[in-house]
Coordinates of C-alpha atoms and ligand atoms in Angstrom, one line a residue:
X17 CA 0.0 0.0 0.0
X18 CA 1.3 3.2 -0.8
X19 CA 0.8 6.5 1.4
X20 CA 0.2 9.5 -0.1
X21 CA -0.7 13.0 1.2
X22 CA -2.5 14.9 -0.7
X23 CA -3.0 19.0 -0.4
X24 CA -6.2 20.2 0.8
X25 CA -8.0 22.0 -1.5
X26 CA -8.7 23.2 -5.3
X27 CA -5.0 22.1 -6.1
X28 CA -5.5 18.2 -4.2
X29 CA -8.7 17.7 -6.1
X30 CA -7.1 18.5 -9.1
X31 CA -4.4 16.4 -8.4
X32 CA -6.8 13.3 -7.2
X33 CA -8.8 13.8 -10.4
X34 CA -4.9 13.2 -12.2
X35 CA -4.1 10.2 -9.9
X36 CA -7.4 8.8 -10.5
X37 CA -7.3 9.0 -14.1
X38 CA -3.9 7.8 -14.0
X39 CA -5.4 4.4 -12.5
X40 CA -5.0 4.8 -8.9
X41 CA -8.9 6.2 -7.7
X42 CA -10.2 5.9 -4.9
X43 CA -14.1 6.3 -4.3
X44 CA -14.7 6.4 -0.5
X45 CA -12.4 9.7 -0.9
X46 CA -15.6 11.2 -3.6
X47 CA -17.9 10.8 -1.0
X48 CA -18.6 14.3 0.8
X49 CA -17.2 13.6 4.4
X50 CA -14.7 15.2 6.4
X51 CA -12.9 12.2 6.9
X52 CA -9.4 12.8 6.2
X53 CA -8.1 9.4 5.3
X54 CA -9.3 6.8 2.7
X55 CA -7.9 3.4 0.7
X56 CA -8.8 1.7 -2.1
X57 CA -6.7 -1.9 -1.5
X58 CA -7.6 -2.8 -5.2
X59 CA -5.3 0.4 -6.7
X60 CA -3.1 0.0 -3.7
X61 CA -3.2 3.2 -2.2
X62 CA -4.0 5.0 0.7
X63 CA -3.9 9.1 0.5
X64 CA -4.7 11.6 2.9
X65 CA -5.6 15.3 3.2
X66 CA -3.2 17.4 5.1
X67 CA -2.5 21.4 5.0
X68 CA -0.6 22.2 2.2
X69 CA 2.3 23.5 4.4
X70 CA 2.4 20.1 6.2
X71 CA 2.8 17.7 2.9
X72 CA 6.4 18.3 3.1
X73 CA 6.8 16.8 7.1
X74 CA 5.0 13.7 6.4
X75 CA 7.2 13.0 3.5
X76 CA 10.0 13.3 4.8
X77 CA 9.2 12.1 8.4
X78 CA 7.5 8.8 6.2
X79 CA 4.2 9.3 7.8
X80 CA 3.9 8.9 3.9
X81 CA 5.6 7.8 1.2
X82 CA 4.6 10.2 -1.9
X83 CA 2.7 13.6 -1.5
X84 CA 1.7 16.3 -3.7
X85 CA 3.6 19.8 -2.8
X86 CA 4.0 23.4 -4.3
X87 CA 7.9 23.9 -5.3
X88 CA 7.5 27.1 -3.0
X89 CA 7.3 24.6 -0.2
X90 CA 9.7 22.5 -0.8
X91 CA 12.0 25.5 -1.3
X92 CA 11.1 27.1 1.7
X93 CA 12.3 23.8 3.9
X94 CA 14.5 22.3 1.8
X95 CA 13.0 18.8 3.1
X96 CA 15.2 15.9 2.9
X97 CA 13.2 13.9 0.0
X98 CA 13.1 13.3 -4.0
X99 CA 11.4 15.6 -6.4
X100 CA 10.1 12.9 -8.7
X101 CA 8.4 15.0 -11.3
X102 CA 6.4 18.5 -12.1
X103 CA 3.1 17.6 -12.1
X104 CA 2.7 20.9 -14.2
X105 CA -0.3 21.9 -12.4
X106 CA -1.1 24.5 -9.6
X107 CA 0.8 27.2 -11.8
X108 CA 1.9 30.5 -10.2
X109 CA 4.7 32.6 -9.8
X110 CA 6.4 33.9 -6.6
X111 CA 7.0 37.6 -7.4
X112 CA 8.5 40.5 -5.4
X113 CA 5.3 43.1 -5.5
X114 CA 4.8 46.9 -4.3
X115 CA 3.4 50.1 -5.6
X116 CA 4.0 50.6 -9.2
X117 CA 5.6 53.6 -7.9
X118 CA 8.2 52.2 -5.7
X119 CA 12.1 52.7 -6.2
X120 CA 14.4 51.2 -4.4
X121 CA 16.9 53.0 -2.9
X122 CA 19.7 50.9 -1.9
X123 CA 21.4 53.2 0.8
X124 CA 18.6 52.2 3.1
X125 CA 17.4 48.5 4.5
X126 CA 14.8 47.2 2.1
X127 CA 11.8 46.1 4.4
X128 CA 10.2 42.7 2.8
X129 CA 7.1 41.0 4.0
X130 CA 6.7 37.4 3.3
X131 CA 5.4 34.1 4.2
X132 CA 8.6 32.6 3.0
X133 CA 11.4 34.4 4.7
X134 CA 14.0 31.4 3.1
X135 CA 12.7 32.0 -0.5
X136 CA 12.9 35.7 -0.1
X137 CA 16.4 36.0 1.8
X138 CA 18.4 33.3 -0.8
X139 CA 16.6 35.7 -3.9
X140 CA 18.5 39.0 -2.2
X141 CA 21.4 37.5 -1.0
X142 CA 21.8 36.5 -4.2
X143 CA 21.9 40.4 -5.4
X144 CA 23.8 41.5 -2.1
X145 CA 21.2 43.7 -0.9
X146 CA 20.4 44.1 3.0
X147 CA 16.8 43.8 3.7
X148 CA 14.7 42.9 6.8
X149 CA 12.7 40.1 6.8
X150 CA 9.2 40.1 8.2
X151 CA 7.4 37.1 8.5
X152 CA 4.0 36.7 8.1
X153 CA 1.4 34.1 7.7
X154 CA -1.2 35.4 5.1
X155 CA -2.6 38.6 4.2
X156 CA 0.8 39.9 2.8
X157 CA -0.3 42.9 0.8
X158 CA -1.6 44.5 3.6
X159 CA 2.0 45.1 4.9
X160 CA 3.2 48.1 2.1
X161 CA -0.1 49.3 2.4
X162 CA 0.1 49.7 6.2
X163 CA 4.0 50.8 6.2
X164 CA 5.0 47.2 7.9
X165 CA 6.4 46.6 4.9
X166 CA 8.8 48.4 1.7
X167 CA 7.9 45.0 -0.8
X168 CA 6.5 41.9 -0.3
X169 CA 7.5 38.7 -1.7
X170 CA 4.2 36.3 -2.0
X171 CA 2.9 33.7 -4.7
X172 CA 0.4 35.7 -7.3
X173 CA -1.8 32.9 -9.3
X174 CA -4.6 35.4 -11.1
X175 CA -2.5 38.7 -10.1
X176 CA -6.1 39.8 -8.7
X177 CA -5.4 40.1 -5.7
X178 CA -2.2 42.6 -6.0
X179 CA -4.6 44.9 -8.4
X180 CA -7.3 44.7 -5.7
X181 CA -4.7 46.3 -3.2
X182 CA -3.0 48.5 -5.7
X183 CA 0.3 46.4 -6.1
X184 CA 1.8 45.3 -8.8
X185 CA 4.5 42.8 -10.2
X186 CA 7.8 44.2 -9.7
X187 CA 10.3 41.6 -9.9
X188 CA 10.0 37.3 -10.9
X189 CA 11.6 35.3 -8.2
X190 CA 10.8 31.5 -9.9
X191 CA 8.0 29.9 -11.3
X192 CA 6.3 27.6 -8.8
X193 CA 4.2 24.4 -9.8
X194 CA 3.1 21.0 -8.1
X195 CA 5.5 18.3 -7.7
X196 CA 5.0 14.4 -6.9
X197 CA 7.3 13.7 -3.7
X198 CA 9.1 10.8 -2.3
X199 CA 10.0 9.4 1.1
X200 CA 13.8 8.3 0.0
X201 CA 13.8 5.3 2.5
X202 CA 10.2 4.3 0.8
X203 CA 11.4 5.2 -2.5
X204 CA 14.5 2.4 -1.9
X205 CA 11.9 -0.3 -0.4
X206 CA 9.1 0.2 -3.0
X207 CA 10.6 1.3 -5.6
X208 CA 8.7 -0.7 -8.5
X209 CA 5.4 0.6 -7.4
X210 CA 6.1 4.2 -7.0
X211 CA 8.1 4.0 -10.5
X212 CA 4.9 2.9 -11.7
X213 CA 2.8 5.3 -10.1
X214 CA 5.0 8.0 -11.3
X215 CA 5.2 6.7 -15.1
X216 CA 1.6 6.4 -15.4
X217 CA 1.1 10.0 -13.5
X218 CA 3.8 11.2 -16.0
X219 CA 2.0 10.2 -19.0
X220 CA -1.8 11.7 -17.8
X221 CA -0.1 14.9 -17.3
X222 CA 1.2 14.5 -21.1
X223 CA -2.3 13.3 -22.4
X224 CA -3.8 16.1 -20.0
X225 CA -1.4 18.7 -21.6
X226 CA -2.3 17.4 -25.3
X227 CA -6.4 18.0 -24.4
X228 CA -5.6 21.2 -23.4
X229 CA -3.9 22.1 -26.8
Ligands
PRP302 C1 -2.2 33.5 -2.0 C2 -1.1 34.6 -2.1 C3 -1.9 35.8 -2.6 C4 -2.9 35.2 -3.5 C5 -2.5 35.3 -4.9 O1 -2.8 33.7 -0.8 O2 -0.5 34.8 -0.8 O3 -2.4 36.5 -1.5 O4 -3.0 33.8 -3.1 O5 -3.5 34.8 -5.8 P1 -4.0 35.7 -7.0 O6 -2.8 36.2 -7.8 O7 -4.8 34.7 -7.9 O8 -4.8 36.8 -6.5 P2 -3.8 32.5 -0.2 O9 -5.0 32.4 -1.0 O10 -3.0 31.3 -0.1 O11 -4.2 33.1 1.2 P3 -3.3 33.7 2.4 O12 -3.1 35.2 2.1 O13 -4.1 33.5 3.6 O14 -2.0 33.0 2.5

């Protein structure tokens, strides 16, 4: 039986609906419950909804053996597990985003709001510019509009919610999508069925790719 956490919400569904069509569905998970665990012992496979923040500690604890989780996570923690492909969906970017107005003026401390205080720290070291971090857990683009904050760095999907709040796009950081994950001691021990799993998964994102064309 394989164990696999799934991401609660729009993106897990979507990903279910791709593991199901893939040949590993489970119904009892269809039904509408709030159960948070189901198996289907003829596909062997057991999955399980978790936050999407946590996907990344059951992996790599092997509380499961696969899971489903946005690169931004896995960047953010740096687990210790496999990235076994890009399951091409759950698309967004993670952007550096202010007022269209703002310059940055580099003899001062660049304040930066953010959710992923790793992410954003690596992207400035990188340029050799001091900033403050602030850490926060949602909400982000409240923080430049409130003074908290000079930028933020956050995921934008639709961009709607930065043109809401008057922000805008001012630098890329990386491209973020969903990614299939692996335990590494499960990987070694069942290594034929998650080679499967990921072959067939690999090829319903290709067929799923091709409908969409
Ligand atoms: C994320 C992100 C942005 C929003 C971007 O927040 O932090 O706020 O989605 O999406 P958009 O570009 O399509 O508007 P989330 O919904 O995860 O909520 P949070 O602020 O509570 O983290």
């Amino acid at each position: 039986m394989l164990n696999i956490a799934l991401p609660k919400g729009r993106l897990g569904e979507k990903v279910y609906g791709m593991l199901k069509q893939a040949g590993y569905p489970c119904p009892t998970l269809e039904q509408p419950d709030r159960r948070l665990i189901f198996e289907n012992p003829e596909s062997g496979v057991r999955y399980f909804w978790v936050k999407p923040h946590d996907v990344t500690i059951y992996v790599e604890r092997g509380a499961a053996d696969l899971g489903i989780a946005g690169k931004d996570i896995i960047l953010e923690y740096s687990p210790e597990l496999y990235e076994l492909l890009d399951l091409k969906a759950g698309r967004c970017r993670m952007c550096v985003a202010g007022p269209a107005d703002f310059r940055d003026n580099r003899s001062r401390i660049l304040r930066v709001a953010t959710k992923f205080p790793r992410i954003a720290g690596d992207f400035y070291a990188e340029k050799s510019r001091d900033v403050e971090l602030i850490k926060l857990n949602g909400s982000i683009e409240l923080a430049p509009i409130l003074g908290l904050s000079d930028v933020i760095v956050d995921i934008v999907e639709t961009g709607r919610t930065l043109a809401e709040n008057g922000l805008t796009v001012l630098e890329e950081v990386c491209p973020i999508s969903a990614r299939l994950v692996a335990n590494p001691a499960a990987y070694r021990f069942q290594r034929r069925e998650i080679d499967m799993l990921t072959t067939r998964l690999d090829a319903e994102i290709q067929a799923k790719a091709d409908r969409e064309r």
